[in-house]
mmCIF file of C-alpha atoms in Angstrom:
data_model
loop_
_atom_site.group_PDB
_atom_site.id
_atom_site.type_symbol
_atom_site.label_atom_id
_atom_site.label_comp_id
_atom_site.label_asym_id
_atom_site.label_seq_id
_atom_site.Cartn_x
_atom_site.Cartn_y
_atom_site.Cartn_z
ATOM 1 C CA MET C 1 -4.688 -11.231 0.922
ATOM 2 C CA GLN C 2 -6.732 -12.987 3.576
ATOM 3 C CA GLY C 3 -10.613 -12.753 3.575
ATOM 4 C CA ILE C 4 -11.953 -12.395 7.246
ATOM 5 C CA CYS C 5 -15.152 -13.422 8.597
ATOM 6 C CA LEU C 6 -15.495 -11.446 11.992
ATOM 7 C CA LEU C 7 -18.149 -12.967 14.317
ATOM 8 C CA GLY C 8 -18.624 -10.569 17.049
ATOM 9 C CA ALA C 9 -17.431 -7.419 15.185
ATOM 10 C CA THR C 10 -18.693 -4.760 17.788
ATOM 11 C CA GLY C 11 -16.995 -6.244 20.854
ATOM 12 C CA SER C 12 -13.570 -5.693 22.234
ATOM 13 C CA ILE C 13 -11.999 -8.510 20.305
ATOM 14 C CA GLY C 14 -13.867 -7.464 17.092
ATOM 15 C CA GLN C 15 -12.593 -3.822 17.339
ATOM 16 C CA SER C 16 -9.022 -4.918 17.870
ATOM 17 C CA THR C 17 -9.314 -7.215 14.860
ATOM 18 C CA LEU C 18 -10.596 -4.397 12.708
ATOM 19 C CA ASP C 19 -7.708 -2.314 13.873
ATOM 20 C CA ILE C 20 -5.345 -4.955 12.463
ATOM 21 C CA ILE C 21 -7.315 -5.177 9.176
ATOM 22 C CA ALA C 22 -7.078 -1.341 8.762
ATOM 23 C CA GLN C 23 -3.348 -1.364 9.428
ATOM 24 C CA HIS C 24 -2.656 -3.983 6.856
ATOM 25 C CA PRO C 25 -5.074 -3.525 4.066
ATOM 26 C CA ASP C 26 -2.589 -5.359 1.712
ATOM 27 C CA LYS C 27 -2.889 -8.422 3.898
ATOM 28 C CA PHE C 28 -6.563 -8.648 5.190
ATOM 29 C CA VAL C 29 -9.919 -7.693 3.926
ATOM 30 C CA LEU C 30 -13.183 -7.871 5.859
ATOM 31 C CA ILE C 31 -15.588 -10.130 3.956
ATOM 32 C CA ASN C 32 -18.347 -11.013 6.352
ATOM 33 C CA ALA C 33 -19.207 -9.675 9.871
ATOM 34 C CA SER C 34 -21.743 -10.071 12.539
ATOM 35 C CA ALA C 35 -23.093 -8.352 15.717
ATOM 36 C CA ASN C 36 -26.022 -8.916 17.995
ATOM 37 C CA GLU C 37 -27.949 -5.566 18.430
ATOM 38 C CA SER C 38 -25.244 -2.804 18.204
ATOM 39 C CA VAL C 39 -26.740 -1.269 14.950
ATOM 40 C CA ASP C 40 -24.784 1.981 15.188
ATOM 41 C CA LYS C 41 -21.529 0.377 15.698
ATOM 42 C CA MET C 42 -22.140 -1.967 13.008
ATOM 43 C CA ALA C 43 -23.174 0.876 10.525
ATOM 44 C CA ALA C 44 -19.920 2.616 11.330
ATOM 45 C CA ILE C 45 -18.039 -0.755 10.460
ATOM 46 C CA CYS C 46 -20.007 -1.112 7.247
ATOM 47 C CA ARG C 47 -19.076 2.307 5.933
ATOM 48 C CA ARG C 48 -15.515 2.023 6.865
ATOM 49 C CA PHE C 49 -14.804 -1.584 5.736
ATOM 50 C CA LYS C 50 -17.731 -2.295 3.241
ATOM 51 C CA PRO C 51 -18.072 -6.096 3.925
ATOM 52 C CA GLN C 52 -19.971 -8.190 1.516
ATOM 53 C CA ARG C 53 -22.361 -9.759 4.070
ATOM 54 C CA VAL C 54 -23.529 -8.603 7.573
ATOM 55 C CA VAL C 55 -25.648 -10.738 9.977
ATOM 56 C CA MET C 56 -27.462 -9.281 13.124
ATOM 57 C CA GLY C 57 -29.035 -11.079 15.904
ATOM 58 C CA SER C 58 -32.572 -10.027 15.198
ATOM 59 C CA LYS C 59 -34.754 -8.913 12.243
ATOM 60 C CA LYS C 60 -35.323 -5.555 13.939
ATOM 61 C CA ALA C 61 -31.661 -4.853 14.124
ATOM 62 C CA ARG C 62 -30.987 -6.052 10.628
ATOM 63 C CA ASP C 63 -33.870 -3.707 9.293
ATOM 64 C CA GLU C 64 -32.498 -0.683 11.168
ATOM 65 C CA LEU C 65 -28.954 -1.441 9.899
ATOM 66 C CA ALA C 66 -30.133 -1.851 6.406
ATOM 67 C CA GLN C 67 -32.036 1.403 6.581
ATOM 68 C CA GLN C 68 -28.888 3.303 7.980
ATOM 69 C CA CYS C 69 -26.696 1.731 5.189
ATOM 70 C CA ALA C 70 -29.235 1.662 2.170
ATOM 71 C CA ASP C 71 -26.711 3.255 -0.134
ATOM 72 C CA LEU C 72 -24.388 0.380 0.369
ATOM 73 C CA THR C 73 -24.037 -2.946 -1.650
ATOM 74 C CA THR C 74 -23.624 -4.964 1.640
ATOM 75 C CA SER C 75 -26.072 -7.905 2.095
ATOM 76 C CA PHE C 76 -27.941 -7.459 5.543
ATOM 77 C CA GLU C 77 -29.222 -10.727 7.030
ATOM 78 C CA TRP C 78 -30.238 -12.015 10.452
ATOM 79 C CA GLY C 79 -30.479 -15.200 12.449
ATOM 80 C CA GLU C 80 -28.589 -18.448 13.323
ATOM 81 C CA ARG C 81 -28.514 -19.952 9.874
ATOM 82 C CA ALA C 82 -27.161 -16.695 8.326
ATOM 83 C CA LEU C 83 -24.551 -16.773 10.961
ATOM 84 C CA GLU C 84 -23.380 -20.074 10.112
ATOM 85 C CA SER C 85 -23.598 -19.229 6.350
ATOM 86 C CA ILE C 86 -21.215 -16.261 6.483
ATOM 87 C CA ALA C 87 -18.628 -18.455 8.471
ATOM 88 C CA SER C 88 -18.615 -21.103 5.744
ATOM 89 C CA ASP C 89 -18.744 -18.553 2.848
ATOM 90 C CA SER C 90 -16.436 -19.578 0.098
ATOM 91 C CA ALA C 91 -14.999 -15.999 -0.033
ATOM 92 C CA VAL C 92 -13.655 -16.527 3.499
ATOM 93 C CA ASP C 93 -10.185 -17.644 4.315
ATOM 94 C CA GLN C 94 -10.163 -17.104 8.137
ATOM 95 C CA VAL C 95 -12.910 -16.935 10.735
ATOM 96 C CA MET C 96 -12.323 -14.877 13.942
ATOM 97 C CA ALA C 97 -14.745 -16.435 16.487
ATOM 98 C CA ALA C 98 -15.257 -13.654 18.979
ATOM 99 C CA ILE C 99 -18.962 -14.036 19.746
ATOM 100 C CA MET C 100 -19.441 -13.964 23.461
ATOM 101 C CA GLY C 101 -20.556 -17.290 25.240
ATOM 102 C CA PHE C 102 -22.295 -20.369 24.143
ATOM 103 C CA ALA C 103 -23.937 -18.591 21.254
ATOM 104 C CA GLY C 104 -20.599 -18.715 19.382
ATOM 105 C CA LEU C 105 -20.425 -22.431 19.184
ATOM 106 C CA LYS C 106 -22.548 -23.358 15.935
ATOM 107 C CA PRO C 107 -21.046 -20.649 13.678
ATOM 108 C CA THR C 108 -17.684 -21.459 14.782
ATOM 109 C CA LEU C 109 -18.079 -25.213 13.879
ATOM 110 C CA ALA C 110 -19.644 -24.103 10.512
ATOM 111 C CA GLY C 111 -16.438 -22.387 9.724
ATOM 112 C CA ILE C 112 -14.466 -25.429 10.847
ATOM 113 C CA ARG C 113 -16.559 -27.758 8.790
ATOM 114 C CA ALA C 114 -15.954 -25.459 5.805
ATOM 115 C CA GLY C 115 -12.199 -25.793 6.168
ATOM 116 C CA LYS C 116 -11.499 -22.362 7.367
ATOM 117 C CA ARG C 117 -8.514 -21.409 9.490
ATOM 118 C CA THR C 118 -10.171 -20.577 12.809
ATOM 119 C CA LEU C 119 -9.048 -18.105 15.307
ATOM 120 C CA LEU C 120 -10.678 -18.878 18.424
ATOM 121 C CA ALA C 121 -11.534 -16.064 20.877
ATOM 122 C CA ASN C 122 -14.667 -17.914 22.023
ATOM 123 C CA LYS C 123 -13.427 -20.243 24.717
ATOM 124 C CA GLU C 124 -17.129 -21.417 25.531
ATOM 125 C CA SER C 125 -16.997 -23.556 22.291
ATOM 126 C CA LEU C 126 -14.303 -25.596 23.628
ATOM 127 C CA VAL C 127 -15.550 -25.671 27.141
ATOM 128 C CA THR C 128 -19.026 -27.030 26.331
ATOM 129 C CA ALA C 129 -18.180 -29.246 23.469
ATOM 130 C CA GLY C 130 -14.365 -29.882 23.817
ATOM 131 C CA LYS C 131 -13.927 -33.444 22.319
ATOM 132 C CA LEU C 132 -16.571 -33.011 19.607
ATOM 133 C CA PHE C 133 -15.079 -29.667 18.699
ATOM 134 C CA MET C 134 -11.450 -30.954 18.504
ATOM 135 C CA ASP C 135 -12.719 -33.976 16.621
ATOM 136 C CA GLU C 136 -14.129 -31.577 13.968
ATOM 137 C CA VAL C 137 -10.888 -29.771 13.705
ATOM 138 C CA VAL C 138 -9.025 -33.014 12.950
ATOM 139 C CA ARG C 139 -11.546 -34.335 10.564
ATOM 140 C CA HIS C 140 -11.549 -31.171 8.412
ATOM 141 C CA ASN C 141 -7.744 -30.596 8.797
ATOM 142 C CA VAL C 142 -8.243 -27.123 10.170
ATOM 143 C CA THR C 143 -5.618 -24.753 11.515
ATOM 144 C CA LEU C 144 -6.939 -23.689 14.835
ATOM 145 C CA LEU C 145 -5.084 -20.764 16.541
ATOM 146 C CA PRO C 146 -6.211 -19.597 20.079
ATOM 147 C CA ILE C 147 -6.553 -15.996 20.357
ATOM 148 C CA ASP C 148 -7.038 -15.810 24.288
ATOM 149 C CA SER C 149 -3.779 -14.153 25.297
ATOM 150 C CA GLU C 150 -2.947 -17.039 27.634
ATOM 151 C CA HIS C 151 -3.507 -19.817 25.178
ATOM 152 C CA ASN C 152 -1.849 -17.919 22.343
ATOM 153 C CA ALA C 153 1.149 -17.499 24.819
ATOM 154 C CA ILE C 154 1.249 -21.286 25.310
ATOM 155 C CA TYR C 155 0.893 -21.868 21.701
ATOM 156 C CA GLN C 156 4.037 -19.561 20.983
ATOM 157 C CA SER C 157 5.931 -21.237 23.912
ATOM 158 C CA LEU C 158 5.592 -24.599 22.307
ATOM 159 C CA PRO C 159 7.435 -26.254 19.399
ATOM 160 C CA GLN C 160 6.028 -24.683 16.318
ATOM 161 C CA THR C 161 5.449 -27.952 14.488
ATOM 162 C CA ALA C 162 1.954 -28.207 16.046
ATOM 163 C CA SER C 163 0.216 -26.962 19.336
ATOM 164 C CA GLY C 164 0.419 -30.684 20.697
ATOM 165 C CA ALA C 165 3.772 -31.506 19.417
ATOM 166 C CA HIS C 166 6.452 -33.098 21.524
ATOM 167 C CA LYS C 167 4.061 -33.511 24.450
ATOM 168 C CA GLN C 168 6.498 -35.965 26.230
ATOM 169 C CA ASP C 169 8.956 -32.996 26.667
ATOM 170 C CA VAL C 170 6.518 -30.761 28.474
ATOM 171 C CA SER C 171 6.253 -30.739 32.305
ATOM 172 C CA LYS C 172 3.543 -28.362 32.952
ATOM 173 C CA VAL C 173 1.524 -25.701 31.213
ATOM 174 C CA ILE C 174 1.492 -22.569 33.246
ATOM 175 C CA LEU C 175 -1.579 -20.205 32.919
ATOM 176 C CA THR C 176 -1.177 -16.742 34.301
ATOM 177 C CA ALA C 177 -4.147 -14.815 35.913
ATOM 178 C CA SER C 178 -4.132 -11.062 36.654
ATOM 179 C CA GLY C 179 -6.276 -11.871 39.732
ATOM 180 C CA GLY C 180 -8.755 -9.273 38.762
ATOM 181 C CA PRO C 181 -9.933 -6.139 40.721
ATOM 182 C CA PHE C 182 -10.653 -7.986 43.930
ATOM 183 C CA ARG C 183 -7.403 -9.802 44.246
ATOM 184 C CA THR C 184 -6.686 -8.526 47.755
ATOM 185 C CA TRP C 185 -10.295 -8.148 48.903
ATOM 186 C CA SER C 186 -11.561 -10.076 51.730
ATOM 187 C CA MET C 187 -14.804 -12.273 51.488
ATOM 188 C CA GLU C 188 -16.448 -9.689 53.659
ATOM 189 C CA ASP C 189 -15.459 -6.784 51.371
ATOM 190 C CA MET C 190 -16.670 -8.660 48.313
ATOM 191 C CA LEU C 191 -20.124 -9.147 49.711
ATOM 192 C CA ALA C 192 -20.950 -5.463 48.668
ATOM 193 C CA VAL C 193 -19.285 -5.422 45.205
ATOM 194 C CA THR C 194 -21.190 -3.769 42.540
ATOM 195 C CA PRO C 195 -21.316 -4.576 38.880
ATOM 196 C CA GLU C 196 -19.435 -1.345 38.084
ATOM 197 C CA GLN C 197 -16.632 -2.450 40.350
ATOM 198 C CA ALA C 198 -16.379 -5.806 38.965
ATOM 199 C CA CYS C 199 -16.221 -4.485 35.387
ATOM 200 C CA LYS C 200 -13.186 -2.354 36.026
ATOM 201 C CA HIS C 201 -10.326 -4.629 35.209
ATOM 202 C CA PRO C 202 -7.071 -3.354 36.302
ATOM 203 C CA ASN C 203 -4.932 -4.203 33.061
ATOM 204 C CA TRP C 204 -7.400 -5.224 30.157
ATOM 205 C CA SER C 205 -10.135 -3.500 28.325
ATOM 206 C CA MET C 206 -12.784 -6.147 27.865
ATOM 207 C CA GLY C 207 -16.645 -6.561 27.715
ATOM 208 C CA GLN C 208 -18.849 -6.941 30.724
ATOM 209 C CA LYS C 209 -19.209 -10.534 30.754
ATOM 210 C CA ILE C 210 -15.547 -11.534 30.499
ATOM 211 C CA SER C 211 -14.669 -8.719 32.965
ATOM 212 C CA ILE C 212 -17.086 -10.269 35.625
ATOM 213 C CA ASP C 213 -15.619 -13.674 34.987
ATOM 214 C CA SER C 214 -11.992 -12.324 35.364
ATOM 215 C CA ALA C 215 -13.150 -10.905 38.671
ATOM 216 C CA SER C 216 -14.540 -14.098 39.962
ATOM 217 C CA LEU C 217 -11.611 -16.148 38.397
ATOM 218 C CA MET C 218 -14.280 -18.157 36.256
ATOM 219 C CA ASN C 219 -12.524 -16.782 33.323
ATOM 220 C CA LYS C 220 -9.299 -18.567 34.456
ATOM 221 C CA GLY C 221 -11.476 -21.693 35.159
ATOM 222 C CA LEU C 222 -12.764 -21.707 31.528
ATOM 223 C CA GLU C 223 -9.369 -21.150 30.208
ATOM 224 C CA LEU C 224 -8.225 -24.136 32.222
ATOM 225 C CA ILE C 225 -10.627 -26.398 30.582
ATOM 226 C CA GLU C 226 -9.734 -24.836 27.178
ATOM 227 C CA ALA C 227 -6.059 -25.349 27.731
ATOM 228 C CA CYS C 228 -6.771 -29.100 28.450
ATOM 229 C CA TRP C 229 -8.621 -29.530 24.988
ATOM 230 C CA LEU C 230 -6.195 -27.402 23.079
ATOM 231 C CA PHE C 231 -3.004 -28.980 24.336
ATOM 232 C CA ASP C 232 -4.096 -32.438 25.222
ATOM 233 C CA VAL C 233 -3.403 -32.185 29.092
ATOM 234 C CA THR C 234 -5.275 -32.516 32.253
ATOM 235 C CA PRO C 235 -5.929 -30.018 34.873
ATOM 236 C CA ASP C 236 -3.253 -31.832 37.010
ATOM 237 C CA GLU C 237 -0.782 -30.794 34.246
ATOM 238 C CA VAL C 238 -1.831 -27.220 34.473
ATOM 239 C CA ASP C 239 -0.612 -24.646 37.031
ATOM 240 C CA VAL C 240 -2.488 -21.437 37.557
ATOM 241 C CA VAL C 241 -0.403 -18.521 38.975
ATOM 242 C CA VAL C 242 -1.772 -15.057 39.768
ATOM 243 C CA HIS C 243 0.410 -12.504 37.960
ATOM 244 C CA PRO C 244 -0.925 -8.907 38.635
ATOM 245 C CA GLU C 245 1.048 -7.187 36.055
ATOM 246 C CA SER C 246 -0.212 -9.189 33.120
ATOM 247 C CA ILE C 247 3.186 -8.967 31.249
ATOM 248 C CA VAL C 248 3.926 -12.651 31.206
ATOM 249 C CA HIS C 249 0.854 -14.139 29.504
ATOM 250 C CA SER C 250 1.653 -17.723 30.060
ATOM 251 C CA MET C 251 4.452 -20.204 30.096
ATOM 252 C CA VAL C 252 5.499 -23.763 29.286
ATOM 253 C CA SER C 253 7.756 -25.813 31.769
ATOM 254 C CA TYR C 254 9.851 -28.593 30.072
ATOM 255 C CA ARG C 255 11.180 -31.628 31.657
ATOM 256 C CA ASP C 256 14.806 -30.415 31.455
ATOM 257 C CA GLY C 257 13.949 -27.541 33.698
ATOM 258 C CA SER C 258 13.547 -25.036 30.951
ATOM 259 C CA VAL C 259 10.563 -22.524 31.152
ATOM 260 C CA ILE C 260 9.580 -20.703 28.101
ATOM 261 C CA ALA C 261 7.294 -17.729 28.536
ATOM 262 C CA GLN C 262 5.553 -15.276 26.094
ATOM 263 C CA MET C 263 5.601 -11.615 27.336
ATOM 264 C CA GLY C 264 4.263 -8.383 26.145
ATOM 265 C CA ASN C 265 2.140 -5.383 27.122
ATOM 266 C CA PRO C 266 -1.389 -6.208 27.853
ATOM 267 C CA ASP C 267 -3.000 -5.573 24.380
ATOM 268 C CA MET C 268 -5.207 -8.078 22.495
ATOM 269 C CA LYS C 269 -4.004 -6.864 19.245
ATOM 270 C CA ILE C 270 -0.823 -8.887 19.731
ATOM 271 C CA PRO C 271 -2.390 -12.289 19.968
ATOM 272 C CA ILE C 272 -4.944 -11.411 17.242
ATOM 273 C CA ALA C 273 -2.307 -10.327 14.865
ATOM 274 C CA TYR C 274 -0.398 -13.444 15.686
ATOM 275 C CA GLY C 275 -3.187 -15.614 14.746
ATOM 276 C CA MET C 276 -4.170 -13.695 11.596
ATOM 277 C CA SER C 277 -0.575 -13.706 10.208
ATOM 278 C CA TRP C 278 0.692 -17.003 11.490
ATOM 279 C CA PRO C 279 3.237 -18.431 10.838
ATOM 280 C CA ASN C 280 4.598 -14.790 10.228
ATOM 281 C CA ARG C 281 4.130 -11.658 12.255
ATOM 282 C CA VAL C 282 2.938 -8.223 11.317
ATOM 283 C CA GLU C 283 3.153 -4.916 13.091
ATOM 284 C CA THR C 284 0.480 -3.998 15.725
ATOM 285 C CA ASN C 285 1.306 -0.478 16.821
ATOM 286 C CA VAL C 286 1.404 -1.820 20.444
ATOM 287 C CA ALA C 287 4.197 -0.098 22.430
ATOM 288 C CA PRO C 288 7.158 -2.316 22.866
ATOM 289 C CA LEU C 289 7.773 -3.886 26.343
ATOM 290 C CA SER C 290 10.381 -2.255 28.561
ATOM 291 C CA LEU C 291 11.410 -4.616 31.415
ATOM 292 C CA VAL C 292 13.606 -1.703 32.916
ATOM 293 C CA ASP C 293 10.217 0.427 33.162
ATOM 294 C CA ILE C 294 8.393 -2.501 34.672
ATOM 295 C CA ALA C 295 11.199 -3.381 37.011
ATOM 296 C CA CYS C 296 9.408 -6.053 39.034
ATOM 297 C CA LEU C 297 7.088 -9.034 38.180
ATOM 298 C CA ASN C 298 5.114 -10.701 40.839
ATOM 299 C CA PHE C 299 3.631 -14.144 41.050
ATOM 300 C CA GLU C 300 1.405 -15.905 43.621
ATOM 301 C CA SER C 301 -0.902 -18.912 44.115
ATOM 302 C CA PRO C 302 -4.675 -18.462 43.456
ATOM 303 C CA ASP C 303 -6.792 -18.319 46.667
ATOM 304 C CA LEU C 304 -9.493 -21.108 45.975
ATOM 305 C CA VAL C 305 -11.428 -20.239 49.062
ATOM 306 C CA ARG C 306 -12.179 -16.756 48.055
ATOM 307 C CA PHE C 307 -12.308 -17.644 44.399
ATOM 308 C CA PRO C 308 -13.763 -21.149 44.206
ATOM 309 C CA ASN C 309 -14.794 -20.783 40.461
ATOM 310 C CA LEU C 310 -11.327 -22.098 39.374
ATOM 311 C CA ARG C 311 -11.754 -25.220 41.567
ATOM 312 C CA LEU C 312 -15.233 -25.762 40.180
ATOM 313 C CA ALA C 313 -13.765 -25.659 36.651
ATOM 314 C CA ALA C 314 -11.270 -28.349 37.252
ATOM 315 C CA ASP C 315 -13.942 -30.492 39.068
ATOM 316 C CA ALA C 316 -16.177 -30.267 35.871
ATOM 317 C CA TRP C 317 -13.442 -31.357 33.682
ATOM 318 C CA PHE C 318 -12.908 -34.529 35.888
ATOM 319 C CA MET C 319 -16.509 -35.142 36.009
ATOM 320 C CA GLY C 320 -16.591 -35.019 32.145
ATOM 321 C CA GLY C 321 -19.746 -35.520 30.044
ATOM 322 C CA THR C 322 -22.182 -32.508 30.207
ATOM 323 C CA ALA C 323 -20.561 -31.311 33.458
ATOM 324 C CA MET C 324 -18.549 -28.396 31.602
ATOM 325 C CA ALA C 325 -21.486 -27.463 29.466
ATOM 326 C CA VAL C 326 -23.648 -27.281 32.772
ATOM 327 C CA LEU C 327 -21.061 -25.183 34.484
ATOM 328 C CA ASN C 328 -20.650 -22.742 31.577
ATOM 329 C CA ALA C 329 -24.356 -22.282 31.240
ATOM 330 C CA THR C 330 -24.947 -21.719 34.945
ATOM 331 C CA ASN C 331 -22.151 -19.238 34.970
ATOM 332 C CA GLU C 332 -23.698 -17.205 32.069
ATOM 333 C CA ILE C 333 -26.966 -17.075 33.992
ATOM 334 C CA ALA C 334 -25.283 -16.017 37.196
ATOM 335 C CA VAL C 335 -23.318 -13.348 35.573
ATOM 336 C CA ALA C 336 -26.323 -11.817 33.932
ATOM 337 C CA ALA C 337 -28.271 -12.064 37.185
ATOM 338 C CA PHE C 338 -25.373 -10.120 38.998
ATOM 339 C CA LEU C 339 -25.332 -7.485 36.327
ATOM 340 C CA ASN C 340 -28.991 -7.073 36.845
ATOM 341 C CA ARG C 341 -28.491 -7.039 40.672
ATOM 342 C CA GLN C 342 -30.656 -9.972 41.244
ATOM 343 C CA ILE C 343 -27.801 -11.697 43.019
ATOM 344 C CA GLY C 344 -24.489 -10.784 44.753
ATOM 345 C CA PHE C 345 -20.911 -11.208 43.458
ATOM 346 C CA LEU C 346 -20.140 -13.997 45.762
ATOM 347 C CA ASP C 347 -23.500 -15.777 44.843
ATOM 348 C CA ILE C 348 -22.092 -16.290 41.280
ATOM 349 C CA ALA C 349 -19.907 -19.049 42.631
ATOM 350 C CA LYS C 350 -22.483 -20.470 45.128
ATOM 351 C CA LEU C 351 -25.038 -20.757 42.139
ATOM 352 C CA ASN C 352 -22.337 -22.462 39.890
ATOM 353 C CA GLU C 353 -21.382 -24.920 42.652
ATOM 354 C CA GLN C 354 -25.116 -25.813 43.482
ATOM 355 C CA VAL C 355 -26.130 -26.529 39.962
ATOM 356 C CA LEU C 356 -22.959 -28.408 39.186
ATOM 357 C CA THR C 357 -23.183 -30.601 42.011
ATOM 358 C CA SER C 358 -26.923 -31.239 41.792
ATOM 359 C CA ALA C 359 -27.389 -31.499 38.014
ATOM 360 C CA ASN C 360 -27.794 -34.794 36.095
ATOM 361 C CA ILE C 361 -24.595 -35.148 34.353
ATOM 362 C CA THR C 362 -24.571 -37.432 31.187
ATOM 363 C CA ALA C 363 -22.296 -38.580 28.475
ATOM 364 C CA VAL C 364 -21.718 -36.355 25.300
ATOM 365 C CA SER C 365 -22.099 -38.214 22.094
ATOM 366 C CA THR C 366 -23.489 -35.540 19.839
ATOM 367 C CA LEU C 367 -24.085 -31.767 19.949
ATOM 368 C CA ASP C 368 -27.607 -32.369 20.816
ATOM 369 C CA ASP C 369 -26.373 -33.615 24.126
ATOM 370 C CA VAL C 370 -24.452 -30.338 24.685
ATOM 371 C CA PHE C 371 -27.432 -28.075 23.944
ATOM 372 C CA GLU C 372 -29.857 -30.201 26.050
ATOM 373 C CA ALA C 373 -27.435 -29.724 28.904
ATOM 374 C CA ASP C 374 -27.123 -26.126 28.313
ATOM 375 C CA THR C 375 -30.906 -25.648 28.293
ATOM 376 C CA TYR C 376 -31.389 -27.726 31.351
ATOM 377 C CA ALA C 377 -28.731 -25.993 33.322
ATOM 378 C CA ARG C 378 -30.072 -22.394 32.311
ATOM 379 C CA ARG C 379 -33.502 -23.409 33.548
ATOM 380 C CA PHE C 380 -32.235 -24.880 36.779
ATOM 381 C CA ALA C 381 -30.170 -21.804 37.534
ATOM 382 C CA GLN C 382 -32.923 -19.506 36.623
ATOM 383 C CA ASP C 383 -35.398 -21.342 38.998
ATOM 384 C CA LEU C 384 -32.874 -21.254 41.886
ATOM 385 C CA ILE C 385 -32.494 -17.496 41.327
ATOM 386 C CA SER C 386 -36.331 -16.927 41.208
ATOM 387 C CA ARG C 387 -36.785 -19.008 44.311
ATOM 388 C CA GLY C 388 -33.837 -17.610 46.134
ATOM 389 C CA GLY C 389 -32.969 -21.223 46.619
ATOM 390 C CA PHE C 390 -29.198 -21.393 46.793
ATOM 391 C CA SER C 391 -26.645 -20.438 49.422
#
């Protein structure tokens, strides 16, 4: 029986994780959980799974949840320190790190420092603090399992001794991308894109932020950086191919000419269940893949002119230091501004590029350097939006 701490319980990854827990009550139990402000959703989770501790993003949300669930024995808490505490709780065996964005870094690191198996669905932790993050994984001898479907697929396609084993045999890591809802749209067509259109992913059911990132290919850019840290490669050793069907989740090309791919229907319960049950596998209730029904799989190169965010991510990796934290922070501000209709869809990449190329990039020695860069980039980006000072 594995005790689960679910960071980000009310999001799409959180809900799929809960489905696996419910399907296998003999193998997994929800010990602790967190959410930001989704009180009603968390109340339903508490009543169904009865976790020991729950952390909300604000005192107001915590108080509302405690009132709704006054008959439960669950401890209701709030704030950053409480979030780190539930991740490092002695009753927890695994931490599912599914908090969206940069906010997931500290609690994920808290779980790692406590020696918990870490299921990483929060790519921003590695993007912003890659070397420091991986150093902590090694220092505390933690099993780190990627949950993003692409990185999970690469992990499965590598020798199972370790994610970075036998690197000398690997020729390329191949990340697949669906291309998002605007894969065939012209730049002119994308000028008038609305948040509602950008959030309608053709294959995956995801939250707003990741859906926008997928539409702009920034999600693939962040995944490119994440892959570099996870598998000890550079962007030159990673190929990104657009694969509209989202059936081949990613591949590894070997020096003997072999290519090993992981395939399956696009459902996040597959990589989540793999991470939770590794090195074994459990049922997921996901429909089996029928290659006959699919019949045809398509692949094409990404268009870096229409979708420059992928190029910017590679640039940030090669710049090093705080560049990746700056890019991530700017993109979070840009996506929020687009969702609030302050800027257009194409302005996301324009803002990202302007801040990245204008910012003061420094070396990263401690987490404080990462947090300072994040704060700096958010203020810079917000100022440009307020002044309309980017193009």
